[in-house]
Tab-separated table of C-alpha atoms in Angstrom:
chain	number	residue	atom	x	y	z
A	168	MET	CA	113.287	46.315	46.025
A	169	SER	CA	109.544	46.427	45.708
A	170	ASP	CA	107.173	46.916	42.806
A	171	GLY	CA	106.112	50.188	44.355
A	172	ASP	CA	102.747	51.838	44.771
A	173	ILE	CA	101.347	51.576	41.238
A	174	LEU	CA	98.428	53.794	42.259
A	175	ILE	CA	100.725	56.832	42.184
A	176	PRO	CA	101.436	56.841	38.411
A	177	VAL	CA	97.978	55.487	37.563
A	178	LEU	CA	96.135	58.210	39.477
A	179	THR	CA	98.522	60.858	38.167
A	180	VAL	CA	97.852	59.869	34.547
A	181	LEU	CA	94.085	59.665	35.134
A	182	ILE	CA	93.909	63.118	36.731
A	183	ALA	CA	96.177	64.677	34.107
A	184	ALA	CA	94.216	63.098	31.231
A	185	PHE	CA	91.008	64.436	32.759
A	186	GLY	CA	92.766	67.795	32.919
A	187	VAL	CA	93.420	67.767	29.166
A	188	LEU	CA	89.720	67.106	28.565
A	189	MET	CA	88.644	69.878	30.924
A	190	VAL	CA	91.127	72.390	29.504
A	191	TYR	CA	89.535	71.820	26.107
A	192	SER	CA	86.031	72.144	27.514
A	193	ALA	CA	86.836	75.294	29.494
A	194	SER	CA	88.891	77.032	26.799
A	195	SER	CA	87.426	76.009	23.421
A	196	TYR	CA	85.178	79.066	23.000
A	197	THR	CA	87.798	81.583	24.131
A	198	ALA	CA	90.518	79.880	22.074
A	199	GLU	CA	88.343	79.943	18.963
A	200	ALA	CA	87.445	83.609	19.461
A	201	THR	CA	91.006	84.708	20.295
A	202	TYR	CA	93.263	82.442	18.248
A	203	GLY	CA	90.887	80.976	15.655
A	204	ASP	CA	91.594	77.484	17.005
A	205	ALA	CA	89.290	75.845	19.552
A	206	PHE	CA	92.069	73.388	20.411
A	207	PHE	CA	94.746	76.058	21.035
A	208	PHE	CA	95.041	75.486	24.796
A	209	ALA	CA	94.092	71.805	24.610
A	210	LYS	CA	96.953	71.021	22.206
A	211	LYS	CA	99.441	72.687	24.550
A	212	GLN	CA	98.036	70.739	27.474
A	213	LEU	CA	98.179	67.489	25.517
A	214	LEU	CA	101.833	68.163	24.669
A	215	GLY	CA	102.522	68.788	28.355
A	216	PHE	CA	100.696	65.568	29.232
A	217	VAL	CA	102.801	63.526	26.792
A	218	LEU	CA	106.087	65.098	27.918
A	219	GLY	CA	105.053	64.790	31.564
A	220	THR	CA	104.216	61.109	31.130
A	221	VAL	CA	107.570	60.418	29.470
A	222	GLY	CA	109.356	62.360	32.209
A	223	MET	CA	107.438	60.537	34.943
A	224	ILE	CA	108.384	57.146	33.490
A	225	ALA	CA	112.032	58.198	33.088
A	226	VAL	CA	112.525	59.435	36.658
A	227	SER	CA	110.710	56.419	38.071
A	228	PHE	CA	113.751	54.359	36.971
A	229	PHE	CA	116.337	56.911	38.133
A	230	PRO	CA	117.729	56.034	41.604
A	231	TYR	CA	116.226	58.756	43.760
A	232	THR	CA	119.164	58.600	46.196
A	233	LYS	CA	121.333	60.195	43.487
A	234	LEU	CA	119.192	63.326	43.765
A	235	GLN	CA	120.834	63.896	47.131
A	236	LYS	CA	124.047	64.845	45.348
A	237	LEU	CA	122.208	67.385	43.208
A	238	LYS	CA	120.966	69.608	46.034
A	239	TRP	CA	123.088	72.631	45.115
A	240	ALA	CA	122.367	72.195	41.416
A	241	ALA	CA	118.614	72.008	42.124
A	242	LEU	CA	118.743	75.154	44.232
A	243	GLY	CA	121.066	76.966	41.822
A	244	VAL	CA	118.954	76.245	38.745
A	245	SER	CA	115.823	77.368	40.605
A	246	VAL	CA	117.364	80.670	41.686
A	247	VAL	CA	118.944	81.392	38.289
A	248	LEU	CA	115.703	80.739	36.398
A	249	LEU	CA	113.789	83.008	38.782
A	250	ALA	CA	116.434	85.733	38.428
A	251	VAL	CA	116.450	85.484	34.614
A	252	LEU	CA	112.823	86.653	34.636
A	253	PHE	CA	113.985	90.173	35.449
A	254	ILE	CA	116.265	90.461	32.394
A	255	PRO	CA	114.528	92.804	29.919
A	256	GLY	CA	113.249	90.944	26.888
A	257	VAL	CA	113.534	87.539	28.533
A	258	GLY	CA	110.769	87.674	31.123
A	259	LYS	CA	107.277	87.677	29.653
A	260	GLU	CA	104.796	90.015	31.317
A	261	ASN	CA	101.139	89.064	31.469
A	262	TYR	CA	98.386	90.709	33.521
A	263	GLY	CA	100.920	92.918	35.286
A	264	ALA	CA	103.182	90.063	36.412
A	265	THR	CA	106.423	88.706	34.949
A	266	ARG	CA	106.221	84.980	35.651
A	267	TRP	CA	107.322	83.313	32.409
A	268	ILE	CA	110.583	83.010	30.480
A	269	ASN	CA	109.913	83.686	26.815
A	270	LEU	CA	111.467	81.087	24.494
A	271	GLY	CA	109.645	82.041	21.316
A	272	PRO	CA	106.774	79.585	20.854
A	273	LEU	CA	107.428	78.131	24.310
A	274	THR	CA	107.311	79.647	27.790
A	275	ILE	CA	108.671	78.346	31.095
A	276	GLN	CA	107.337	79.271	34.527
A	277	PRO	CA	110.358	79.097	36.873
A	278	SER	CA	108.322	79.197	40.097
A	279	GLU	CA	106.828	75.815	39.208
A	280	ILE	CA	110.344	74.383	38.922
A	281	ALA	CA	111.638	76.169	42.031
A	282	LYS	CA	109.115	74.412	44.305
A	283	TYR	CA	110.658	71.036	43.554
A	284	GLY	CA	114.195	72.420	43.510
A	285	PHE	CA	113.628	73.575	47.061
A	286	VAL	CA	112.217	70.174	48.079
A	287	ILE	CA	115.350	68.379	46.799
A	288	PHE	CA	117.698	70.874	48.448
A	289	ALA	CA	115.891	70.910	51.811
A	290	ALA	CA	115.438	67.120	51.931
A	291	SER	CA	119.101	66.545	51.083
A	292	TYR	CA	120.472	69.114	53.531
A	293	MET	CA	118.299	67.980	56.454
A	294	SER	CA	118.963	64.268	55.896
A	295	GLU	CA	122.756	64.582	55.690
A	296	LYS	CA	123.167	65.619	59.331
A	297	PRO	CA	119.758	65.473	61.049
A	298	GLU	CA	121.174	66.624	64.388
A	299	ARG	CA	121.958	70.126	63.095
A	300	MET	CA	118.242	70.793	62.615
A	301	LYS	CA	117.934	70.985	66.409
A	302	THR	CA	119.674	74.382	66.378
A	303	PHE	CA	118.523	77.624	64.798
A	304	VAL	CA	121.888	78.048	63.076
A	305	GLY	CA	121.479	74.622	61.527
A	306	MET	CA	118.128	75.684	60.089
A	307	LEU	CA	119.555	78.778	58.386
A	308	PRO	CA	120.519	77.192	55.019
A	309	VAL	CA	116.960	75.880	54.566
A	310	LEU	CA	115.518	79.219	55.694
A	311	GLY	CA	117.887	81.066	53.386
A	312	ALA	CA	117.018	78.888	50.391
A	313	GLY	CA	113.269	79.058	51.005
A	314	GLY	CA	113.345	82.744	51.858
A	315	GLY	CA	115.440	83.610	48.800
A	316	ILE	CA	113.077	81.727	46.479
A	317	CYS	CA	110.057	83.385	48.141
A	318	LEU	CA	111.649	86.832	47.678
A	319	LEU	CA	112.249	86.281	43.965
A	320	VAL	CA	108.731	84.912	43.460
A	321	ILE	CA	107.019	87.768	45.328
A	322	LEU	CA	108.923	90.254	43.130
A	323	GLU	CA	107.273	88.812	39.983
A	324	PRO	CA	104.785	89.436	41.737
A	325	ASN	CA	103.171	86.115	42.655
A	326	MET	CA	101.927	86.043	46.232
A	327	SER	CA	100.038	82.742	45.900
A	328	ILE	CA	103.123	80.704	44.933
A	329	THR	CA	105.117	82.619	47.557
A	330	MET	CA	102.685	81.496	50.257
A	331	CYS	CA	102.741	77.947	48.876
A	332	ILE	CA	106.538	77.788	49.100
A	333	GLY	CA	106.478	79.440	52.531
A	334	LEU	CA	104.039	76.845	53.864
A	335	LEU	CA	106.118	74.089	52.246
A	336	MET	CA	109.279	75.392	53.924
A	337	ILE	CA	107.698	75.542	57.387
A	338	ALA	CA	106.204	72.042	57.029
A	339	MET	CA	109.495	70.539	55.846
A	340	LEU	CA	111.426	72.155	58.687
A	341	PHE	CA	108.970	70.600	61.131
A	342	LEU	CA	109.309	67.180	59.480
A	343	GLY	CA	113.079	67.600	59.426
A	344	GLY	CA	113.185	67.778	63.208
A	345	ALA	CA	113.364	71.512	63.923
A	346	LYS	CA	112.518	72.390	67.521
A	347	PHE	CA	109.245	74.136	68.237
A	348	LYS	CA	110.880	77.135	69.930
A	349	ASN	CA	112.897	77.810	66.782
A	350	PHE	CA	109.655	78.033	64.816
A	351	LEU	CA	108.826	81.215	66.713
A	352	PHE	CA	111.710	82.912	64.885
A	353	ILE	CA	110.024	81.952	61.613
A	354	LEU	CA	106.302	82.077	62.315
A	355	ILE	CA	106.190	85.487	63.967
A	356	PRO	CA	107.974	87.336	61.106
A	357	ALA	CA	106.006	85.291	58.556
A	358	LEU	CA	102.659	86.167	60.137
A	359	LEU	CA	103.656	89.823	60.343
A	360	ALA	CA	104.814	89.814	56.712
A	361	VAL	CA	101.447	88.661	55.290
A	362	PRO	CA	99.470	91.876	56.062
A	363	VAL	CA	102.490	93.959	54.993
A	364	LEU	CA	102.693	92.177	51.638
A	365	ILE	CA	98.950	92.630	51.144
A	366	ALA	CA	99.110	96.335	51.984
A	367	MET	CA	102.090	96.895	49.659
A	368	GLU	CA	100.036	96.198	46.535
A	369	PRO	CA	96.651	97.929	46.039
A	370	TYR	CA	95.294	95.033	43.963
A	371	ARG	CA	95.780	92.655	46.904
A	372	LEU	CA	93.730	94.910	49.160
A	373	LYS	CA	91.019	95.033	46.498
A	374	ARG	CA	91.017	91.233	46.358
A	375	LEU	CA	90.634	91.105	50.121
A	376	TYR	CA	87.675	93.481	49.986
A	377	ALA	CA	86.179	91.420	47.149
A	378	PHE	CA	86.468	88.294	49.281
A	379	ILE	CA	84.664	89.973	52.184
A	380	ASP	CA	81.848	91.262	49.948
A	381	PRO	CA	82.190	90.394	46.252
A	382	TRP	CA	78.804	91.910	45.444
A	383	ALA	CA	80.103	95.335	46.506
A	384	SER	CA	82.033	95.409	43.201
A	385	PRO	CA	80.234	92.944	40.902
A	386	GLN	CA	81.901	94.390	37.782
A	387	GLY	CA	85.296	94.886	39.448
A	388	GLU	CA	87.353	92.805	41.850
A	389	GLY	CA	84.338	90.766	42.928
A	390	TYR	CA	83.445	89.722	39.387
A	391	GLN	CA	85.590	86.582	39.186
A	392	LEU	CA	84.418	85.133	42.489
A	393	ILE	CA	80.761	85.860	41.679
A	394	GLN	CA	81.069	84.106	38.312
A	395	SER	CA	82.767	81.169	40.016
A	396	LEU	CA	79.919	80.867	42.510
A	397	TYR	CA	77.390	81.105	39.669
A	398	ALA	CA	79.146	78.213	37.913
A	399	LEU	CA	79.193	76.035	41.029
A	400	GLY	CA	75.581	76.870	41.809
A	401	ASN	CA	74.460	76.200	38.255
A	402	GLY	CA	76.070	72.746	38.402
A	403	GLY	CA	73.808	71.576	41.227
A	404	TRP	CA	74.185	67.959	42.271
A	405	PHE	CA	75.017	66.307	38.933
A	406	GLY	CA	76.023	69.167	36.637
A	407	VAL	CA	74.817	70.426	33.265
A	408	GLY	CA	76.931	67.909	31.333
A	409	LEU	CA	80.370	67.818	29.746
A	410	PHE	CA	81.013	70.728	27.321
A	411	HIS	CA	77.790	72.467	28.422
A	412	SER	CA	79.166	75.041	30.850
A	413	ARG	CA	77.713	78.517	30.362
A	414	GLN	CA	80.218	80.431	32.456
A	415	LYS	CA	83.108	79.490	30.159
A	416	TYR	CA	81.636	81.724	27.463
A	417	ARG	CA	83.822	84.597	28.657
A	418	PHE	CA	81.832	85.128	31.838
A	419	LEU	CA	84.419	83.379	34.029
A	420	PRO	CA	87.978	84.748	33.656
A	421	PHE	CA	90.814	82.189	33.564
A	422	ALA	CA	88.312	79.362	33.142
A	423	GLU	CA	91.004	77.037	31.776
A	424	SER	CA	93.571	77.792	34.480
A	425	ASP	CA	93.011	79.169	37.986
A	426	PHE	CA	89.227	78.649	37.954
A	427	ILE	CA	88.940	75.413	35.995
A	428	LEU	CA	87.419	73.788	39.095
A	429	SER	CA	84.410	76.101	38.666
A	430	VAL	CA	83.826	74.693	35.170
A	431	ILE	CA	84.229	71.146	36.507
A	432	GLY	CA	81.653	71.928	39.197
A	433	GLU	CA	79.258	73.344	36.637
A	434	GLU	CA	79.569	70.469	34.176
A	435	PHE	CA	79.801	67.570	36.649
A	436	GLY	CA	78.051	69.031	39.677
A	437	PHE	CA	78.761	68.571	43.357
A	438	ILE	CA	79.050	64.803	42.949
A	439	GLY	CA	81.665	65.214	40.226
A	440	VAL	CA	83.736	67.563	42.388
A	441	VAL	CA	83.517	65.133	45.318
A	442	ILE	CA	84.753	62.285	43.078
A	443	LEU	CA	87.619	64.449	41.804
A	444	PHE	CA	88.694	65.332	45.329
A	445	ALA	CA	88.339	61.701	46.401
A	446	VAL	CA	90.796	60.714	43.653
A	447	SER	CA	93.109	63.620	44.528
A	448	GLY	CA	92.845	62.678	48.200
A	449	LEU	CA	93.785	59.100	47.367
A	450	LEU	CA	96.892	60.355	45.553
A	451	ILE	CA	97.790	62.464	48.600
A	452	TYR	CA	97.247	59.427	50.834
A	453	CYS	CA	99.589	57.399	48.609
A	454	GLY	CA	102.199	60.116	49.026
A	455	ILE	CA	101.797	60.131	52.805
A	456	ARG	CA	101.993	56.340	52.886
A	457	THR	CA	105.135	56.377	50.742
A	458	ALA	CA	106.790	58.862	53.086
A	459	ALA	CA	105.753	56.867	56.162
A	460	ARG	CA	107.132	53.611	54.733
A	461	SER	CA	110.426	55.088	53.575
A	462	LYS	CA	113.372	53.675	55.520
A	463	ASP	CA	115.796	56.521	54.783
A	464	LEU	CA	115.380	60.130	55.870
A	465	PHE	CA	116.053	61.597	52.424
A	466	GLY	CA	113.292	59.466	50.901
A	467	PHE	CA	110.921	60.405	53.724
A	468	LEU	CA	111.551	64.147	53.352
A	469	THR	CA	111.465	64.117	49.541
A	470	ALA	CA	108.213	62.138	49.460
A	471	SER	CA	106.741	64.443	52.098
A	472	GLY	CA	107.789	67.563	50.173
A	473	ILE	CA	106.344	66.355	46.869
A	474	THR	CA	103.100	65.379	48.562
A	475	LEU	CA	102.927	68.718	50.374
A	476	VAL	CA	103.354	70.710	47.143
A	477	TYR	CA	100.433	68.859	45.549
A	478	ALA	CA	98.208	68.892	48.644
A	479	ILE	CA	98.747	72.580	49.454
A	480	GLN	CA	97.806	73.651	45.938
A	481	VAL	CA	94.734	71.402	45.721
A	482	VAL	CA	93.399	72.683	49.046
A	483	ILE	CA	94.118	76.367	48.362
A	484	ASN	CA	92.629	76.226	44.859
A	485	ALA	CA	89.446	74.608	46.179
A	486	LEU	CA	89.137	77.211	48.934
A	487	VAL	CA	89.630	80.083	46.474
A	488	VAL	CA	87.135	78.796	43.908
A	489	SER	CA	84.483	78.253	46.596
A	490	GLY	CA	85.055	81.714	48.070
A	491	SER	CA	86.404	80.380	51.371
A	492	ILE	CA	89.614	82.442	51.214
A	493	PRO	CA	90.623	85.564	49.226
A	494	PRO	CA	91.279	84.977	45.506
A	495	THR	CA	94.820	83.974	44.488
A	496	GLY	CA	96.284	82.920	41.167
A	497	LEU	CA	97.093	79.347	42.160
A	498	PRO	CA	96.255	76.653	39.586
A	499	LEU	CA	94.758	73.232	40.286
A	500	PRO	CA	97.721	70.833	39.883
A	501	LEU	CA	97.596	68.271	37.052
A	502	ILE	CA	94.390	69.841	35.728
A	503	SER	CA	94.779	73.587	35.141
A	504	SER	CA	96.273	74.788	31.868
A	505	GLY	CA	100.043	75.230	32.079
A	506	ASN	CA	102.769	73.041	30.603
A	507	THR	CA	105.567	73.760	33.089
A	508	ALA	CA	103.370	72.939	36.068
A	509	LEU	CA	101.945	69.808	34.446
A	510	ILE	CA	105.306	68.386	33.313
A	511	PHE	CA	107.104	68.946	36.608
A	512	THR	CA	104.169	67.798	38.738
A	513	MET	CA	104.004	64.540	36.779
A	514	MET	CA	107.776	64.114	37.054
A	515	SER	CA	107.598	64.704	40.803
A	516	MET	CA	105.027	61.919	41.012
A	517	GLY	CA	107.492	59.720	39.146
A	518	ILE	CA	110.041	60.416	41.894
A	519	LEU	CA	107.382	59.638	44.485
A	520	PHE	CA	106.679	56.308	42.780
A	521	ASN	CA	110.429	55.659	42.674
A	522	ILE	CA	110.647	56.179	46.439
A	523	SER	CA	107.683	53.856	47.003
A	524	LYS	CA	109.605	51.061	45.234
A	525	ARG	CA	112.367	51.125	47.804
A	526	LYS	CA	111.557	49.537	51.135
A	527	GLY	CA	115.097	48.883	52.337
A	528	LYS	CA	117.738	51.342	53.458
A	529	ALA	CA	119.147	53.626	50.828
A	530	SER	CA	122.410	52.619	49.310
A	531	PRO	CA	125.311	55.053	49.632
A	532	ASP	CA	125.178	55.891	45.951
């Protein structure tokens, strides 16, 4: 038993605490105007931070090998929560999408839970009998689980999380030992499905056009990206200073969630964004190092999956905010407003820290 990589919880807490500060900065004006409370979103984020920290500490002491026995429970809970969204009166619709379970004063976003449920299921299944991953039939349970979760998420609709889970599934299959030729049965349909999914919904086509030329519809689909670029440009090298963003005054939609990085860029400048990504990159490196040092396959795959979830979202969010890829509603993990995402991301980092503490072979328990 080792003391573990203490950088994992330390960096997680630092990034999440910075997120609470930035959620307040990005949302205070809108929260005051809409709810009469400048701290409306910040208080929710602070609650998520506290609960996430407690959860992270708790799971860091829970033997991660026991998670292997919970693979069907993890998958079942994920699927049930996603399915519950479609029960009238239970799923909460917002901006044309039903992504939250309404529990009165609280809401839960099942897709944020399902990502980690899939990681536990896939890591457990692939590590039990690694040899079966060499055949296409052996891959089917992982494909079925990932595909089923993707189907339920895309029906919300939520294409960004669907793509995140799809990328996660492909990466984990590769790490689990799937043969390259079997990937052709996955990659070809997946690549063909992307343009079909885009064409199925008019708003996705509009987003694609806005990405190609946002100034063609500066008051329509291109508005959000233009405002994001204004924020980043206004920040310059060193930013305009904390709490001094101009774009957050209802110019930039979703300033506290999907586009919070734009506010960070405006207030802290290019240097501030580089520092943030350096810290995030260090956390990703710690995850990769934990996976590489793990002596059991379940630990390796679980650590890899958790790291992949975080890394994929950080990269995609940065590319969206900078206008490098078409806009998607994918938050910046540990920073964007959203309690479910914050709590479960912090807890996943607790599992990652737990894995880093174990250098020997996993016990049979």
